[in-house]
Short mmCIF file of C-alpha atoms in Angstrom, two decimals:
data_model
loop_
_atom_site.label_atom_id
_atom_site.label_comp_id
_atom_site.label_asym_id
_atom_site.label_seq_id
_atom_site.Cartn_x
_atom_site.Cartn_y
_atom_site.Cartn_z
CA MET A 1 0.00 0.00 0.00
CA SER A 2 2.89 2.39 -0.57
CA GLY A 3 2.48 3.80 -4.01
CA PRO A 4 1.30 7.44 -4.17
CA LYS A 5 -0.78 8.41 -1.13
CA SER A 6 -3.31 11.20 -1.47
CA SER A 7 -5.34 12.41 1.49
CA ARG A 8 -7.20 15.35 2.90
CA TYR A 9 -6.79 16.12 6.57
CA THR A 10 -8.87 18.09 9.02
CA LEU A 11 -8.43 19.31 12.57
CA THR A 12 -9.87 18.14 15.85
CA ALA A 13 -12.37 20.49 17.47
CA GLU A 14 -9.81 21.47 20.12
CA GLN A 15 -7.10 22.34 17.60
CA LEU A 16 -9.60 24.14 15.38
CA LYS A 17 -10.64 26.26 18.36
CA ARG A 18 -7.01 27.23 19.05
CA ILE A 19 -6.45 28.29 15.46
CA HIS A 20 -9.67 30.29 15.34
CA GLU A 21 -8.75 32.06 18.58
CA GLU A 22 -5.36 32.98 17.18
CA GLN A 23 -6.96 34.26 13.98
CA GLU A 24 -9.43 36.30 16.03
CA ARG A 25 -6.55 37.88 17.96
CA LEU A 26 -4.73 38.69 14.73
CA ARG A 27 -7.93 40.02 13.14
CA LYS A 28 -8.52 42.47 15.98
CA GLU A 29 -4.93 43.66 15.78
CA LEU A 30 -5.11 44.25 12.02
CA GLU A 31 -8.57 45.80 12.20
CA GLU A 32 -7.38 48.28 14.82
CA LYS A 33 -4.54 49.29 12.54
CA ALA A 34 -6.94 49.62 9.59
CA ARG A 35 -9.36 51.67 11.71
CA GLN A 36 -6.64 54.13 12.71
CA GLU A 37 -5.50 54.49 9.10
CA ARG A 38 -9.08 55.11 7.94
CA GLU A 39 -9.79 57.64 10.69
CA SER A 40 -6.49 59.41 9.96
CA LYS A 41 -7.44 59.70 6.28
CA GLU A 42 -10.93 60.95 7.16
CA ALA A 43 -9.49 63.49 9.61
CA LYS A 44 -7.07 64.85 7.02
CA GLU A 45 -9.85 65.13 4.44
CA TYR A 46 -12.04 66.91 6.99
CA ILE A 47 -9.27 69.35 7.91
CA THR A 48 -8.58 70.03 4.23
CA GLY A 49 -12.29 70.70 3.74
CA VAL A 50 -12.33 73.07 6.73
CA ARG A 51 -9.51 75.11 5.20
CA THR A 52 -11.44 75.43 1.95
CA ARG A 53 -14.64 76.46 3.73
CA THR A 54 -12.75 78.88 5.97
CA TYR A 55 -11.19 80.59 2.95
CA ARG A 56 -14.65 80.90 1.42
CA LEU A 57 -16.08 82.38 4.62
CA LEU A 58 -13.16 84.79 4.88
CA SER A 59 -13.69 85.91 1.29
CA THR A 60 -17.39 86.57 1.95
CA ILE A 61 -16.67 88.56 5.14
CA ARG A 62 -14.05 90.71 3.37
CA GLU A 63 -16.47 91.28 0.51
CA TYR A 64 -19.10 92.68 2.89
CA GLU A 65 -16.47 94.65 4.78
CA GLN A 66 -15.34 96.25 1.52
CA LYS A 67 -18.96 96.98 0.58
CA ALA A 68 -19.43 98.64 3.97
CA HIS A 69 -16.47 100.94 3.35
CA THR A 70 -17.79 101.71 -0.14
CA VAL A 71 -21.21 102.94 1.00
CA GLY A 72 -19.72 104.91 3.90
CA ASP A 73 -18.00 104.62 7.21
CA VAL A 74 -20.73 102.46 8.72
CA LEU A 75 -18.75 99.93 10.75
CA SER A 76 -18.73 100.57 14.46
CA GLU A 77 -15.57 100.25 16.52
CA GLU A 78 -17.04 97.18 18.17
CA THR A 79 -17.70 95.53 14.80
CA GLN A 80 -14.23 96.44 13.55
CA SER A 81 -12.72 94.94 16.68
CA LYS A 82 -14.71 91.74 16.23
CA LEU A 83 -13.54 91.52 12.62
CA THR A 84 -9.90 91.89 13.67
CA LYS A 85 -10.27 89.17 16.30
CA LEU A 86 -12.07 86.90 13.84
CA TYR A 87 -9.32 87.32 11.23
CA SER A 88 -6.78 86.39 13.88
CA LYS A 89 -8.76 83.25 14.79
CA ILE A 90 -8.97 82.28 11.12
CA GLU A 91 -5.21 82.70 10.77
CA GLN A 92 -4.58 80.57 13.86
CA LEU A 93 -6.97 77.88 12.57
CA ASP A 94 -5.15 77.83 9.24
CA ILE A 95 -1.82 77.28 11.01
CA ILE A 96 -3.28 74.38 12.99
CA CYS A 97 -4.66 72.83 9.80
CA ARG A 98 -1.34 73.17 7.95
CA ASN A 99 0.65 71.67 10.81
CA SER A 100 -1.74 68.74 11.26
CA ILE A 101 -0.20 66.81 8.35
CA ARG A 102 2.81 65.98 10.53
CA ASN A 103 0.75 64.60 13.43
CA ASP A 104 0.60 60.92 14.34
CA TYR A 105 -2.76 59.21 14.81
CA SER A 106 -3.37 60.24 18.42
CA GLU A 107 -2.38 63.88 17.85
CA LEU A 108 -4.30 64.00 14.57
CA MET A 109 -7.52 62.93 16.29
CA LYS A 110 -7.07 65.63 18.93
CA THR A 111 -6.33 68.20 16.23
CA ARG A 112 -9.44 67.21 14.30
CA ASP A 113 -11.62 67.86 17.36
CA ILE A 114 -9.90 71.22 17.96
CA VAL A 115 -10.36 72.19 14.30
CA GLU A 116 -14.03 71.23 14.37
CA GLU A 117 -14.72 73.23 17.52
CA GLN A 118 -12.82 76.30 16.32
CA PHE A 119 -14.37 76.18 12.86
CA ASN A 120 -17.89 75.97 14.31
CA ASN A 121 -17.17 79.00 16.48
CA ILE A 122 -15.67 80.91 13.55
CA SER A 123 -18.65 80.01 11.34
CA THR A 124 -21.08 81.29 13.97
CA GLU A 125 -19.15 84.50 14.60
CA GLY A 126 -18.62 85.04 10.88
CA GLY A 127 -22.31 84.57 10.14
CA ASN A 128 -23.28 87.00 12.89
CA LEU A 129 -20.81 89.59 11.64
CA ILE A 130 -22.03 89.27 8.06
CA SER A 131 -25.62 89.81 9.24
CA ALA A 132 -24.54 92.80 11.34
CA ILE A 133 -22.59 94.37 8.47
CA LYS A 134 -25.49 93.85 6.06
CA GLU A 135 -27.79 95.59 8.52
CA MET A 136 -25.39 98.52 8.84
CA ILE A 137 -25.11 98.81 5.07
CA LEU A 138 -28.89 98.72 4.72
CA GLN A 139 -29.38 101.38 7.40
CA GLU A 140 -26.87 103.59 5.59
CA GLN A 141 -28.72 103.10 2.31
CA ILE A 142 -32.03 103.97 3.99
CA GLN A 143 -30.61 107.19 5.36
CA LYS A 144 -29.29 108.19 1.94
CA ASP A 145 -32.51 107.39 0.15
CA GLU A 146 -34.14 110.73 -0.50
CA ILE A 147 -37.62 109.26 -0.74
CA ILE A 148 -37.37 107.48 2.57
CA ALA A 149 -35.77 110.57 4.10
CA LYS A 150 -38.91 112.57 3.20
CA GLY A 151 -41.02 110.37 5.43
CA MET A 152 -41.88 107.26 3.55
CA GLN A 153 -43.09 104.80 6.17
CA VAL A 154 -41.63 101.38 5.63
CA SER A 155 -40.63 98.79 8.10
CA PHE A 156 -37.10 97.54 8.35
CA ALA A 157 -38.29 94.11 7.28
CA TYR A 158 -39.97 95.59 4.21
CA VAL A 159 -36.89 97.59 3.27
CA GLY A 160 -34.89 94.40 3.55
CA SER A 161 -37.18 92.81 1.03
CA ILE A 162 -36.41 95.39 -1.63
CA GLU A 163 -32.79 94.28 -1.99
CA GLU A 164 -31.95 93.39 -5.51
CA PRO A 165 -33.33 89.94 -6.41
CA LYS A 166 -29.98 88.89 -7.83
CA ASP A 167 -28.33 89.49 -4.45
CA LEU A 168 -31.02 87.49 -2.67
CA LEU A 169 -30.66 84.65 -5.18
CA GLN A 170 -26.90 84.70 -4.91
CA GLU A 171 -27.05 84.61 -1.13
CA ARG A 172 -29.58 81.78 -1.10
CA ILE A 173 -27.58 79.59 -3.48
CA ASN A 174 -24.30 80.26 -1.68
CA THR A 175 -25.95 79.31 1.62
CA GLU A 176 -27.41 76.12 0.18
CA LEU A 177 -24.07 75.11 -1.34
CA GLU A 178 -22.32 75.79 1.96
CA ASN A 179 -24.91 73.66 3.77
CA LEU A 180 -24.25 70.79 1.35
CA LEU A 181 -20.58 70.86 2.33
CA ARG A 182 -21.62 70.31 5.94
CA LEU A 183 -23.34 67.03 5.08
CA ASP A 184 -21.72 63.60 5.44
CA ILE A 185 -20.95 62.96 1.78
CA SER A 186 -18.22 61.18 -0.12
CA TYR A 187 -15.00 62.89 -1.12
CA LYS A 188 -16.05 62.54 -4.76
CA LEU A 189 -19.42 64.22 -4.18
CA ARG A 190 -17.85 66.89 -1.98
CA THR A 191 -15.50 67.70 -4.84
CA GLU A 192 -18.51 68.12 -7.13
CA VAL A 193 -20.09 70.56 -4.67
CA GLU A 194 -16.86 72.56 -4.44
CA ARG A 195 -16.69 72.73 -8.23
CA ALA A 196 -20.31 73.91 -8.25
CA VAL A 197 -19.36 76.68 -5.81
CA GLU A 198 -16.55 77.83 -8.10
CA GLN A 199 -18.85 77.61 -11.12
CA PHE A 200 -21.56 79.68 -9.42
CA ASP A 201 -19.05 82.34 -8.30
CA SER A 202 -18.15 82.90 -11.95
CA ILE A 203 -21.79 83.49 -13.01
CA LYS A 204 -22.87 87.14 -13.15
CA GLU A 205 -26.16 87.14 -15.08
CA ASP A 206 -29.51 86.67 -13.27
CA ASN A 207 -30.88 84.22 -15.81
CA ALA A 208 -27.75 82.09 -15.68
CA ARG A 209 -27.95 81.99 -11.89
CA SER A 210 -31.58 80.89 -12.03
CA ASN A 211 -30.67 78.19 -14.53
CA PHE A 212 -27.83 77.06 -12.27
CA ALA A 213 -30.24 76.71 -9.35
CA ALA A 214 -32.63 74.54 -11.37
CA ILE A 215 -30.21 72.50 -13.48
CA THR A 216 -27.19 72.05 -11.20
CA LEU A 217 -28.11 72.85 -7.61
CA GLU A 218 -31.39 70.93 -7.21
CA PRO A 219 -30.12 67.56 -8.54
CA LEU A 220 -26.95 68.01 -6.50
CA LYS A 221 -29.01 68.66 -3.35
CA LYS A 222 -31.00 65.47 -3.87
CA ARG A 223 -27.86 63.38 -4.29
CA CYS A 224 -26.16 64.95 -1.27
CA THR A 225 -29.14 64.64 1.09
CA SER A 226 -29.77 61.05 -0.03
CA GLU A 227 -26.15 60.08 0.52
CA ASP A 228 -26.04 61.92 3.84
CA ALA A 229 -29.15 60.07 5.09
CA PHE A 230 -27.76 56.68 4.03
CA ARG A 231 -24.37 57.35 5.61
CA LYS A 232 -25.88 58.48 8.91
CA ALA A 233 -28.04 55.36 9.09
CA ASN A 234 -25.22 52.94 8.19
CA ALA A 235 -22.08 54.66 9.50
CA ASN A 236 -21.07 52.07 12.09
CA ARG A 237 -21.97 49.16 9.85
CA TYR A 238 -19.91 50.49 6.93
CA LYS A 239 -16.87 51.46 9.00
CA LYS A 240 -16.75 48.08 10.71
CA ALA A 241 -17.03 46.28 7.35
CA ILE A 242 -14.38 48.39 5.62
CA ASP A 243 -11.90 48.00 8.49
CA ARG A 244 -12.38 44.24 8.47
CA TYR A 245 -12.12 44.13 4.68
CA VAL A 246 -8.80 46.01 4.69
CA SER A 247 -7.36 43.75 7.39
CA LEU A 248 -8.43 40.62 5.49
CA CYS A 249 -6.91 41.89 2.24
CA ARG A 250 -3.59 42.30 4.02
CA GLN A 251 -3.76 38.82 5.49
CA LEU A 252 -4.55 37.30 2.10
CA GLU A 253 -2.25 39.67 0.18
CA GLU A 254 -5.19 40.67 -2.00
CA ARG A 255 -5.43 44.01 -3.77
CA GLU A 256 -7.95 46.31 -2.11
CA ILE A 257 -10.78 47.57 -4.29
CA THR A 258 -13.08 50.51 -3.62
CA PHE A 259 -16.72 49.94 -2.70
CA GLU A 260 -19.18 52.77 -3.16
CA TYR A 261 -20.78 53.90 0.09
CA THR A 262 -24.24 53.00 -1.21
CA GLU A 263 -26.67 50.23 -0.34
CA GLU A 264 -25.41 48.08 -3.23
CA GLY A 265 -21.80 48.89 -2.43
CA LEU A 266 -22.22 48.03 1.25
CA LEU A 267 -23.83 44.66 0.43
CA ALA A 268 -21.00 43.84 -1.98
CA LEU A 269 -18.44 44.84 0.66
CA GLU A 270 -20.01 42.61 3.31
CA LYS A 271 -20.13 39.67 0.87
CA ASN A 272 -16.42 40.09 0.19
CA VAL A 273 -15.74 40.17 3.92
CA LEU A 274 -17.59 36.87 4.46
CA ASP A 275 -15.75 35.21 1.55
CA TYR A 276 -12.37 36.45 2.75
CA GLU A 277 -13.04 35.37 6.34
CA LYS A 278 -13.65 31.82 5.13
CA ARG A 279 -10.46 31.93 3.09
CA VAL A 280 -8.39 33.22 6.00
CA LEU A 281 -9.60 30.44 8.30
CA TYR A 282 -9.12 27.80 5.60
CA ASP A 283 -5.60 29.07 4.84
CA ALA A 284 -4.74 29.09 8.54
CA GLU A 285 -5.93 25.52 8.94
CA GLN A 286 -4.03 24.32 5.85
CA SER A 287 -0.93 26.22 6.92
CA TYR A 288 -1.00 24.48 10.29
CA ILE A 289 -1.38 21.08 8.62
CA SER A 290 1.46 21.83 6.21
CA SER A 291 3.87 23.08 8.87
CA SER A 292 2.99 20.12 11.11
CA ILE A 293 3.84 17.66 8.31
CA ASP A 294 7.18 19.45 7.85
CA GLU A 295 7.90 19.24 11.58
CA VAL A 296 6.97 15.56 11.86
CA MET A 297 9.05 14.56 8.84
CA ARG A 298 12.00 16.61 10.05
CA GLU A 299 11.81 14.91 13.44
CA MET A 300 11.82 11.57 11.62
CA GLY A 301 15.04 12.47 9.80
CA TYR A 302 13.73 13.78 6.49
CA VAL A 303 15.46 16.86 5.11
CA VAL A 304 13.90 19.30 2.62
CA ILE A 305 16.25 19.74 -0.36
CA GLY A 306 14.03 21.62 -2.80
CA HIS A 307 10.62 23.05 -3.55
CA ARG A 308 8.48 24.49 -6.34
CA ASN A 309 5.18 26.36 -6.68
CA VAL A 310 2.87 25.94 -9.67
CA ARG A 311 -0.26 27.87 -10.64
CA LYS A 312 -2.32 26.48 -13.51
CA LYS A 313 -4.43 28.44 -15.99
CA SER A 314 -7.53 27.09 -14.29
CA GLY A 315 -6.56 29.00 -11.16
CA LYS A 316 -5.63 25.89 -9.20
CA SER A 317 -2.23 25.89 -7.55
CA PHE A 318 0.01 23.49 -5.70
CA LYS A 319 3.37 23.47 -4.02
CA SER A 320 5.78 20.56 -3.86
CA LYS A 321 8.71 19.72 -1.60
CA LEU A 322 11.49 17.21 -2.17
CA LEU A 323 12.74 15.47 0.97
CA THR A 324 15.65 13.08 1.24
CA TYR A 325 14.86 9.41 1.80
CA GLU A 326 17.71 6.93 1.29
CA ASP A 327 20.11 5.66 -1.37
CA GLY A 328 19.49 8.50 -3.83
CA THR A 329 15.71 8.49 -3.53
CA VAL A 330 13.41 11.25 -2.37
CA VAL A 331 9.90 11.75 -1.09
CA ASN A 332 7.86 14.25 -3.07
CA VAL A 333 5.15 15.93 -0.97
CA THR A 334 2.61 17.91 -3.00
CA GLU A 335 0.01 20.16 -1.36
CA SER A 336 -2.85 21.35 -3.61
CA SER A 337 -4.92 24.48 -3.06
CA ASN A 338 -7.98 22.25 -2.47
CA GLY A 339 -6.34 20.65 0.60
CA GLN A 340 -5.20 17.45 -1.09
CA ILE A 341 -1.79 16.21 0.09
CA THR A 342 0.09 13.57 -1.91
CA MET A 343 3.27 11.73 -0.89
CA GLU A 344 5.26 9.52 -3.26
CA ILE A 345 8.73 7.95 -3.53
CA GLY A 346 10.98 8.54 -6.52
CA GLY A 347 14.51 8.37 -7.80
CA ILE A 348 16.15 11.57 -9.02
CA ASP A 349 17.83 12.70 -12.19
CA SER A 350 18.40 15.93 -14.13
CA ILE A 351 16.20 14.82 -17.05
CA ASP A 352 12.67 13.54 -17.54
CA ARG A 353 12.83 9.77 -18.03
CA LEU A 354 11.33 6.45 -16.95
CA PRO A 355 13.17 4.22 -14.48
CA ASP A 356 15.02 1.19 -15.84
CA ALA A 357 14.34 -2.34 -14.61
CA ASN A 358 16.87 -2.24 -11.77
CA GLU A 359 15.56 1.13 -10.59
CA ARG A 360 11.98 -0.15 -10.60
CA VAL A 361 12.92 -3.08 -8.34
CA SER A 362 14.88 -0.79 -6.01
CA LEU A 363 12.11 1.80 -5.86
CA GLN A 364 9.52 -0.88 -5.09
CA LYS A 365 11.52 -1.85 -2.00
CA LYS A 366 11.75 1.81 -0.98
CA MET A 367 7.98 2.10 -1.28
CA GLU A 368 7.54 -0.81 1.10
CA GLY A 369 9.82 0.88 3.61
CA PHE A 370 8.04 4.23 3.30
CA CYS A 371 4.75 2.49 4.08
CA ARG A 372 5.86 2.07 7.69
CA ASP A 373 7.04 5.67 7.87
CA PHE A 374 3.73 6.90 6.52
CA ARG A 375 1.78 5.25 9.31
CA GLU A 376 4.18 6.84 11.80
CA ILE A 377 3.75 10.24 10.15
CA GLU A 378 -0.04 10.09 10.50
CA ARG A 379 0.27 8.95 14.11
CA HIS A 380 2.37 12.00 14.96
CA LEU A 381 -0.04 14.25 13.08
CA THR A 382 -2.90 12.93 15.23
CA GLU A 383 -0.92 13.96 18.32
CA ARG A 384 -0.91 17.50 16.88
CA GLY A 385 -4.69 17.55 16.42
CA ILE A 386 -4.64 16.61 12.71
CA ILE A 387 -6.85 13.72 11.64
CA LEU A 388 -7.78 12.07 8.36
CA ASP A 389 -10.73 13.63 6.58
CA THR A 390 -10.74 11.79 3.22
CA ARG A 391 -8.46 9.11 1.83
CA LEU A 392 -8.27 9.81 -1.90
CA ALA A 393 -5.65 7.25 -2.89
CA MET A 394 -3.52 4.60 -1.17
CA ALA A 395 -1.70 2.79 -3.97
CA PRO A 396 0.18 -0.48 -3.26
CA PRO A 397 4.00 -0.73 -3.54
CA GLU A 398 4.13 -1.93 -7.15
CA GLU A 399 6.75 -1.34 -9.83
CA LYS A 400 4.24 0.44 -12.05
CA TYR A 401 4.32 3.35 -9.60
CA ALA A 402 8.11 3.66 -9.76
CA GLN A 403 9.20 7.03 -11.10
CA ILE A 404 12.19 9.27 -11.67
CA ILE A 405 11.80 12.87 -10.50
CA ASN A 406 13.57 15.61 -12.45
CA TYR A 407 15.17 17.67 -9.71
CA THR A 408 15.86 20.58 -12.10
CA ASP A 409 12.14 21.39 -11.90
CA TYR A 410 12.71 22.42 -8.27
CA ASP A 411 14.50 25.24 -6.52
CA LEU A 412 17.18 23.28 -4.74
CA LYS A 413 18.99 24.21 -1.57
CA GLU A 414 22.52 25.40 -2.22
CA ASP A 415 24.26 22.60 -0.33
CA PHE A 416 22.27 19.97 -2.25
CA ASN A 417 23.12 21.72 -5.52
CA ARG A 418 26.80 21.45 -4.68
CA ALA A 419 26.43 17.79 -3.78
CA ILE A 420 24.66 17.09 -7.08
CA ALA A 421 27.41 18.94 -8.98
CA ARG A 422 30.14 16.91 -7.24
CA LYS A 423 28.30 13.67 -7.92
CA SER A 424 27.73 14.54 -11.59
CA SER A 425 31.40 15.48 -11.95
CA ALA A 426 32.51 12.20 -10.38
CA ILE A 427 30.21 10.18 -12.65
CA GLU A 428 31.47 12.03 -15.72
CA SER A 429 35.09 11.43 -14.73
CA GLN A 430 34.35 7.76 -14.19
CA LYS A 431 32.82 7.49 -17.68
CA ILE A 432 35.86 9.19 -19.27
CA GLN A 433 38.25 6.88 -17.44
CA GLN A 434 36.26 3.84 -18.60
CA LEU A 435 36.50 5.04 -22.21
CA ARG A 436 40.26 5.46 -21.89
CA ASN A 437 40.65 2.00 -20.44
CA GLU A 438 38.63 0.52 -23.27
#
């Protein structure tokens, strides 16, 4: 029963539990690393977005300040002082944002919270100042209006309503675009909103602005609010899945792909996570079986002298190891990607050929000897929690299974290469001497 032996092995419940516990420990470690990397990226994107929005707010405030100086000296000392302090805060916030790129994870998270708090305060103060400056400008315009100065009775609210429609439209659209940037939307969609802001700033005609509101702004609002609602409802679920996915990709050495943060994208992401989790556990189990076979055979005196890895067009792969046996023979151990493990005895040569009659007889005897070793190997594997799952083949020790293995198909260890070279040189010298003698 010692021709080629093909088997699949499995693990005892106790050993399986140990491997799963180790994989769980490793998973948590890798997920934590992935989580920190993701949060660092999100924090940097947020801080970059804050800088952009701060510049836009600063530009709007300066625009109204300039308009106030144009219509007259209407700014009070208190307002001017608040503007000076606000500009200083904006400058300080910009410095914090620029320096944040050098922060490690812990410092970056603290900086993000500081930036968020300061930006919210600046936004509130800036909005209040803009409203105050607009009121001052309007009051100045009222005083200069000759008709109103003659006693026309209008309320402040009514006067406010007679501002030019284009200014009201511009203000409304700018406010709506700014509000979209506050939503939880993807970097890609946020970039679209920022481009829309730049596009709208370049529009001067009333009709074009109205068209922009209908054609560009409204569809953009729907997409942003829809994405924001989905993200808020599935934030924890998505983040947990993406962190696990990244960690699994690194374990399996798979290339990471991007999943859209949509319902379809999230479902596809979670399916990939489940598939990869199964692969990781399967690979861990097979790795333990493989390393245990190596350990057992090493303890029994076998020495690995070469190996090779093969991947077929079908996607199947296998790896083989050559181990020394006795009298110029080797054991070839082949492990397939489907869990099948095959062991077989063979002679060795540097060419592909069939064994001659003497070699077949010799190899048959070696097969009989390896039969005893094989039973011992499986006994030691059982001690390590590895048991037989399926016996695929257990061929008898017959000459028809005798084979010669071409060792040049393998990556050989250097010391074995040297030994082969010495042996080949000795054989060649012996042949030359025989020819001379003849």
